[in-house]
XYZ file of N, CA and C in Angstrom:
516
model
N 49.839 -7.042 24.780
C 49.717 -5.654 24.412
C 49.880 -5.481 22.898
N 51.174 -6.176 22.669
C 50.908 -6.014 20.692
C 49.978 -6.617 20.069
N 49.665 -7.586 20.787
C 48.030 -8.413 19.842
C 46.987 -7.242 19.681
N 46.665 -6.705 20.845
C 46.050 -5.724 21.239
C 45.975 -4.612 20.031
N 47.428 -4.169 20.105
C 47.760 -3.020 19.179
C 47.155 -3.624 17.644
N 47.344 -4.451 17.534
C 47.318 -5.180 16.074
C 46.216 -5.368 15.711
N 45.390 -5.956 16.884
C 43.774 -6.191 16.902
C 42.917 -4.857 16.213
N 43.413 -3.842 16.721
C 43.118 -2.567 16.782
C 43.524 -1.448 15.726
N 44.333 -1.851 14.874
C 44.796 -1.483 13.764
C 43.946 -2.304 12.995
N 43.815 -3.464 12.734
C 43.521 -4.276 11.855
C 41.716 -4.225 11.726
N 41.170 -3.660 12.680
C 39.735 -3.131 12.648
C 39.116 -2.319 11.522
N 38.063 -2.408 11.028
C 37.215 -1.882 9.831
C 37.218 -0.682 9.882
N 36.764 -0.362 11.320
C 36.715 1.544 12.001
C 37.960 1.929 12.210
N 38.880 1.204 12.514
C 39.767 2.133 13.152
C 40.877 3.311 11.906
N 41.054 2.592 10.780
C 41.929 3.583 9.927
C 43.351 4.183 10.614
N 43.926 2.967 11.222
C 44.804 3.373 11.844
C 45.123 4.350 12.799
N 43.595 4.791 13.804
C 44.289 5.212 14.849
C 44.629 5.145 16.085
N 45.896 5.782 16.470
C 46.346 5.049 17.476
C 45.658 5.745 18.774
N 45.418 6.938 18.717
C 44.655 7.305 19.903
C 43.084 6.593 20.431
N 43.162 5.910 21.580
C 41.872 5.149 21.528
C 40.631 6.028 22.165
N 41.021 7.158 22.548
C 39.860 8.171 22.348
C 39.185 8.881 21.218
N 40.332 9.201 20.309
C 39.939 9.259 18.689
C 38.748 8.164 17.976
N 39.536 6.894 18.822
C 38.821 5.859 18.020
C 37.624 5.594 18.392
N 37.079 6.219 20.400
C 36.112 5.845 20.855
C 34.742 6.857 20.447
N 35.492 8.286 19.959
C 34.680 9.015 19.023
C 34.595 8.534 17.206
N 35.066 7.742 17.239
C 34.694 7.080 15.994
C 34.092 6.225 16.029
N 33.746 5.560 17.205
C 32.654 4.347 17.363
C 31.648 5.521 17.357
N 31.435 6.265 18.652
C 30.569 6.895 18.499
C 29.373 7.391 17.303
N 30.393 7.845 16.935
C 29.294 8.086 15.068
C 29.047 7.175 14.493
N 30.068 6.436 14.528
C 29.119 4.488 13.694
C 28.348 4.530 13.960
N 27.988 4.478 15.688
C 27.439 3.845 16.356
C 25.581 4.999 15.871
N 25.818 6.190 15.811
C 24.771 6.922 15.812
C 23.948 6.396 14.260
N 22.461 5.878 15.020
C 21.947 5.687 13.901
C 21.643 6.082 12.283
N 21.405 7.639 12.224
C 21.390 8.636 11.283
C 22.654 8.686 10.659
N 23.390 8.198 11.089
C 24.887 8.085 10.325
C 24.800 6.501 9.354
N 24.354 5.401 10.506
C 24.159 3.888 9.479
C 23.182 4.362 8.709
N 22.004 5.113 9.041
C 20.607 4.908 7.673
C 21.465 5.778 6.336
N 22.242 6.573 6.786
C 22.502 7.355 5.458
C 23.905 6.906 4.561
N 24.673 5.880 5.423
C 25.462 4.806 4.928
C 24.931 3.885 3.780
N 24.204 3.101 4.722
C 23.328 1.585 4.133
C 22.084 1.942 4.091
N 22.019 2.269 2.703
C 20.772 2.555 2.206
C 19.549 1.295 2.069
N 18.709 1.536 2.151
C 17.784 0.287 1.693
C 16.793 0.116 0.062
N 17.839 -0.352 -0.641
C 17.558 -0.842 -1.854
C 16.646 -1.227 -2.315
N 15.686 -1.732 -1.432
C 14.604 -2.126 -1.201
C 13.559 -1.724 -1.447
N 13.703 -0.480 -0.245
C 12.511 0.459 0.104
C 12.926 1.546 -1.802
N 14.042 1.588 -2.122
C 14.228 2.602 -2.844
C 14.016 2.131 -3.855
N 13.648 1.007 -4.531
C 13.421 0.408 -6.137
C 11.808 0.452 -5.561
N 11.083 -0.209 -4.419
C 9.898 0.047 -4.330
C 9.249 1.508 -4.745
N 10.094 2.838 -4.436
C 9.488 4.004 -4.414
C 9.557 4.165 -6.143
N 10.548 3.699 -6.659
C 10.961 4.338 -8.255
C 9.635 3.520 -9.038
N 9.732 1.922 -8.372
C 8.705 1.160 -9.401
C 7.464 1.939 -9.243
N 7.078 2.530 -8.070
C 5.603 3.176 -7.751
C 5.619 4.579 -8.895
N 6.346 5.203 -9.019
C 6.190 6.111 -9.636
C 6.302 5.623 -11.394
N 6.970 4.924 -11.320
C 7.119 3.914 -12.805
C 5.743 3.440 -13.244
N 5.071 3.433 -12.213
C 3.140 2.846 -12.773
C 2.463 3.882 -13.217
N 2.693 5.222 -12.643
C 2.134 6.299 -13.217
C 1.874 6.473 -14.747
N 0.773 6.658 -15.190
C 0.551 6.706 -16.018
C 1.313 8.440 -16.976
N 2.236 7.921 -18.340
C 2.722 9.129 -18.376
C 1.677 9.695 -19.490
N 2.037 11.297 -19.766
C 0.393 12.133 -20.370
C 1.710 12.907 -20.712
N 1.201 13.600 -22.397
C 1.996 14.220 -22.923
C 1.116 15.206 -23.024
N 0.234 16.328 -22.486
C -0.438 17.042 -22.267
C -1.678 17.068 -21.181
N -2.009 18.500 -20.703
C -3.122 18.441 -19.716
C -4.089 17.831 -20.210
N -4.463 18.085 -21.611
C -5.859 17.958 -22.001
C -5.642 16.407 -22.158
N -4.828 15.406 -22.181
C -4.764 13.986 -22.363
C -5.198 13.239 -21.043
N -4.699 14.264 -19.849
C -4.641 14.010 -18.764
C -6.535 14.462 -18.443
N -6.953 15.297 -18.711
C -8.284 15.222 -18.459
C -9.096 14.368 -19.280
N -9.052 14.026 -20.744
C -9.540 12.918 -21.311
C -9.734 11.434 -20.069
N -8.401 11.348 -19.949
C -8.293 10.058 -19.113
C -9.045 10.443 -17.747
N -9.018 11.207 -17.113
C -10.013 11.557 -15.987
C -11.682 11.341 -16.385
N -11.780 11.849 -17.455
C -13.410 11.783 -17.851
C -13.538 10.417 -17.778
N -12.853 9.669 -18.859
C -13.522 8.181 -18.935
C -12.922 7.530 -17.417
N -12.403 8.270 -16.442
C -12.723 7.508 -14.959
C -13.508 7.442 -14.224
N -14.424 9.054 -14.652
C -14.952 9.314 -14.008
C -16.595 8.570 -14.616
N -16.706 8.326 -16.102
C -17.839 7.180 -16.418
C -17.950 6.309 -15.956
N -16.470 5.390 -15.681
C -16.454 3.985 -14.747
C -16.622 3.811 -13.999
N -16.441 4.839 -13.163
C -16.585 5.182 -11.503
C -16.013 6.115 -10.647
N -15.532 6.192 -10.237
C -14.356 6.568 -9.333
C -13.945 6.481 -8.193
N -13.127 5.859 -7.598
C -13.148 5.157 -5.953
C -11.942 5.674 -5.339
N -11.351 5.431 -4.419
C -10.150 5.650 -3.988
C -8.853 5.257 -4.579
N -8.816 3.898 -5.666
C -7.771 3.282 -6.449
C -7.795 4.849 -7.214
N -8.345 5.261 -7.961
C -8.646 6.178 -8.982
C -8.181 7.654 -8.636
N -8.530 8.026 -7.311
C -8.364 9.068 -6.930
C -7.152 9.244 -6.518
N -6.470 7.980 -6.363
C -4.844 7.857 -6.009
C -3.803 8.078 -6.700
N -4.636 7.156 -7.829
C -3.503 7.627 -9.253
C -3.670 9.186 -9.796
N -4.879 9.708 -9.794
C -4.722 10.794 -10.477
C -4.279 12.210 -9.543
N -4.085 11.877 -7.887
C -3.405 12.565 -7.200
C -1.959 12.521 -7.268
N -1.366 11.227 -7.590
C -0.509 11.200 -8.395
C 0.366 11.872 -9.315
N -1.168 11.887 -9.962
C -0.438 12.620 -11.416
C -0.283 14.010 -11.383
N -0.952 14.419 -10.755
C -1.278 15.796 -10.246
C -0.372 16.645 -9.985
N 0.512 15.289 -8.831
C 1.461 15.924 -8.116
C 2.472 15.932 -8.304
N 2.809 14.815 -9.157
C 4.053 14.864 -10.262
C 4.358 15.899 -11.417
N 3.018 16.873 -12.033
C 2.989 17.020 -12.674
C 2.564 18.664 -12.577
N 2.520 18.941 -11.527
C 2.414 20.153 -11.073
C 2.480 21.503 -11.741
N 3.864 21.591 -12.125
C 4.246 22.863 -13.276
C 3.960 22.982 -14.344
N 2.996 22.070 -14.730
C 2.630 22.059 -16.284
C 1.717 22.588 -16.223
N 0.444 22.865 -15.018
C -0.603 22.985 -15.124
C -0.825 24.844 -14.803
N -1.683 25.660 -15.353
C -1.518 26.698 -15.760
C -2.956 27.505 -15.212
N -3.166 28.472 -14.784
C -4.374 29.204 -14.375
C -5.710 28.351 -14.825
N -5.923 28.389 -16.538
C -6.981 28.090 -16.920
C -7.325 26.652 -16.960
N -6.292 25.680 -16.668
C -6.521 24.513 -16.448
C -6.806 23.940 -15.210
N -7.066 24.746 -13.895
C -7.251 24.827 -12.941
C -8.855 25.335 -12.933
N -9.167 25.561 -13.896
C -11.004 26.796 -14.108
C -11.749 25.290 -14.894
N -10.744 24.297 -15.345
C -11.501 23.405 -16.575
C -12.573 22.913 -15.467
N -13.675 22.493 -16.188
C -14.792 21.709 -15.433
C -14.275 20.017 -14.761
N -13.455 19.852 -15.692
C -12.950 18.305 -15.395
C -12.132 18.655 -14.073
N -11.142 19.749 -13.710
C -10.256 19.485 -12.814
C -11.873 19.702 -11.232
N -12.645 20.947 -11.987
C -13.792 20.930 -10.993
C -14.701 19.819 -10.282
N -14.598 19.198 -11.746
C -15.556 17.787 -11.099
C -14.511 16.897 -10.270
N -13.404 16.716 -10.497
C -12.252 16.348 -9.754
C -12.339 16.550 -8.046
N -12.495 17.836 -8.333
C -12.575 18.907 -6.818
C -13.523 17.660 -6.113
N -15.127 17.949 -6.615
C -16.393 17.424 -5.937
C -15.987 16.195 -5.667
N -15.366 15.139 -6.500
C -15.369 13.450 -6.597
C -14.535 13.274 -5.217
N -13.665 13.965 -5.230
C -12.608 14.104 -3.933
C -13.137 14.307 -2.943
N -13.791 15.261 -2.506
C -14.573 15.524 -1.465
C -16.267 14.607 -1.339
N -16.245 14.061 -2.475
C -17.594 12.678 -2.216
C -16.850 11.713 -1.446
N -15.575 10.806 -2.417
C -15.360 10.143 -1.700
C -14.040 10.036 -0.779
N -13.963 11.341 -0.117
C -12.934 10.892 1.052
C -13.234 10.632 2.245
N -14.408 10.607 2.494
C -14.919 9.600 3.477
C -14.681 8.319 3.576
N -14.707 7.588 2.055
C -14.307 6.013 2.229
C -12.930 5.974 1.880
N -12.166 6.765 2.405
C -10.610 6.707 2.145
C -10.270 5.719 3.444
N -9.364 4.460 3.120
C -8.923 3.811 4.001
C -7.069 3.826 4.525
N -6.675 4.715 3.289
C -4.880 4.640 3.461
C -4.772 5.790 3.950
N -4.106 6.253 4.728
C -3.580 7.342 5.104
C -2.748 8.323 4.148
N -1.780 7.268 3.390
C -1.707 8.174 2.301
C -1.989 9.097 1.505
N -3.649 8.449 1.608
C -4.469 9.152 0.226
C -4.664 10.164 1.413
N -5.144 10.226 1.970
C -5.564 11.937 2.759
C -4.265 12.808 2.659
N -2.743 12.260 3.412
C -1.893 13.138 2.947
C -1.501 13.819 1.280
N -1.529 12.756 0.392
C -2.293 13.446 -0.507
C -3.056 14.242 -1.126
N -4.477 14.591 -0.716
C -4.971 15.309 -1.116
C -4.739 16.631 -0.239
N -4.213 16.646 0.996
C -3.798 17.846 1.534
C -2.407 18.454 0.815
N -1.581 17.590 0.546
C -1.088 18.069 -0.652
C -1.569 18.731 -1.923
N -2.257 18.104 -1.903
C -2.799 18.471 -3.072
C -3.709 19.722 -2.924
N -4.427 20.024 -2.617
C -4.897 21.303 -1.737
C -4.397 22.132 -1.716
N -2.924 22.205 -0.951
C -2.496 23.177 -0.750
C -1.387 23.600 -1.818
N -0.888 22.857 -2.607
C 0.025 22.505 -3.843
C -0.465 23.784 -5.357
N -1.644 22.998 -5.119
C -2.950 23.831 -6.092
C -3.367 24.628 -5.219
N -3.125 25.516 -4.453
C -3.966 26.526 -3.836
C -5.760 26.529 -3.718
N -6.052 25.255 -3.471
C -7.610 25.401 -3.632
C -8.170 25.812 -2.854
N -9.018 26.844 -2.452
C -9.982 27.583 -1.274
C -11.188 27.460 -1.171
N -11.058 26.099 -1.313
C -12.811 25.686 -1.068
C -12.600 25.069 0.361
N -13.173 25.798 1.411
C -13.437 25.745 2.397
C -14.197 24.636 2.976
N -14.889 23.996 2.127
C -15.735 23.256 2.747
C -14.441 21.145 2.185
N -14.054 21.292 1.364
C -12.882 20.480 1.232
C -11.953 20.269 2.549
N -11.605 21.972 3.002
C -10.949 21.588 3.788
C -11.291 21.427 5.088
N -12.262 21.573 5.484
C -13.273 21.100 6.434
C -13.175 19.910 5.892
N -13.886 19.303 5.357
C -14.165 17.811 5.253
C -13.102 17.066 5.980
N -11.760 17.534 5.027
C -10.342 17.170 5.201
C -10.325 16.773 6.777
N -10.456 18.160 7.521
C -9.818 17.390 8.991
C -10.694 17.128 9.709
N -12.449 17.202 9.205
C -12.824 16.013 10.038
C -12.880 14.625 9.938
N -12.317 13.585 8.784
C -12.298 13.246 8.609
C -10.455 12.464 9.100
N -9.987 13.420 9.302
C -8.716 13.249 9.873
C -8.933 13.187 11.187
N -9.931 13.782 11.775
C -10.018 13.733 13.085
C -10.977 12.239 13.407
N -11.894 11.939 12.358
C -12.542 10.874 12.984
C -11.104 9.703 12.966
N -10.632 9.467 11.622
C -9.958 8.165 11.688
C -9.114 8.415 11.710
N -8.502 9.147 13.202
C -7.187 9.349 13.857
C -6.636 7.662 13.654
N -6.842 6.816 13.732
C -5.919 5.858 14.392
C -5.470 5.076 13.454
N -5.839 6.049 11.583
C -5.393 5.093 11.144
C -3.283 6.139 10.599
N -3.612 6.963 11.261
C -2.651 8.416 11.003
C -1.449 7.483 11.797
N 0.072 7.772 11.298
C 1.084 7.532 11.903
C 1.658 8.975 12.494
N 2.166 9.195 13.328
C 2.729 10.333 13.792
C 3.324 11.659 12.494
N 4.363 10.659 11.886
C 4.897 11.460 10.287
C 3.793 12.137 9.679
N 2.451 10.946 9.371
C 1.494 11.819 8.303
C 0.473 12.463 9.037
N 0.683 12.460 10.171
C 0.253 13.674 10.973
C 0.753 15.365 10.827
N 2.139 14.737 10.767
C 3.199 16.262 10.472
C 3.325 16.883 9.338
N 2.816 15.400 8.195
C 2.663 15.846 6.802
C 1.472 16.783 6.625
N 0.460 15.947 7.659
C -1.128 16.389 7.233
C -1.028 18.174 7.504
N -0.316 18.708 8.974
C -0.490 19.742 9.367
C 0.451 20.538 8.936
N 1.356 19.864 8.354
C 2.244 21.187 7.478
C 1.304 21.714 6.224
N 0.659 20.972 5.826
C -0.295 21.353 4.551
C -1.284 22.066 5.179
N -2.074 22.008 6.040
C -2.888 22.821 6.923
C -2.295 24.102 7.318
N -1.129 24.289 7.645
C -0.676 25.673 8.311
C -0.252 26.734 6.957
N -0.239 26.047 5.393
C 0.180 26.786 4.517
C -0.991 27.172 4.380
């Protein structure tokens, strides 16, 4: 019985208590997952998210930021392209102002997006641009058409989450 007691004191969880119903509601919450993920973080996943945003290209004005769009849009523009500058977009949100929303560059932006999100293969990038959509208030109707048929054809590449992402941006 005193090993017992001792065993039981001397435990990581227990914090000395002696009631072992106290203590069996203290396993309890260990035990609840949402309690370990917000314990033991994953270092991992979280230097991955900082380095991703660390690639972003930084722009000390809109108009630098559309320069660099033009000469993307000479080279080409594919889905790598349309990623980063959704990106930037979306990082960068409050800077951008009525009339920079009217520029022809953010317009041709509009069209390139809606050319090529058909050959969008990440799921990402679609939650993205529904972000982006709805972020920027854009009401081009036919975008957002595109949007969910295109969500609707390549359901299977959608995870449940960017499903919830996709349709929270849809219901705003």
């Amino acid at each position: 019985m005193e090993k017992e007691v001792k065993e039981r004191t001397e435990r990581k969880l227990n914090w000395n208590i002696k009631n072992r119903w106290e203590q069996r509601a203290l396993d309890d919450v260990m035990l609840n997952l949402d309690v370990r993920n917000s314990r033991f973080r994953d270092f991992a996943r979280l230097s991955q998210q900082q380095q991703a945003f660390s690639n972003i290209q930084e722009f000390n004005s809109i108009d630098e930021l559309y320069f660099f769009m033009d000469n993307m849009f000479t080279d080409g523009f594919d889905e790598h392209h349309i990623s980063i500058a959704l990106d930037v977009f979306l990082r960068d949100v409050v800077l951008f102002e009525e009339k920079d929303l009217n520029n022809p560059t953010f317009q041709q932006f509009l069209r390139e997006v809606g050319r090529n999100m058909v050959t969008f293969e990440d799921e990402k990038n679609y939650v993205k641009v529904a972000q982006f959509l709805d972020w920027f208030c854009v009401n081009d109707k036919i975008l957002w058409i595109n949007l969910e048929q295109f969500m609707l054809r390549k359901e299977r590449i959608f995870s449940a989450d960017s499903y919830i992402k996709l349709l929270s941006h849809f219901s705003n």
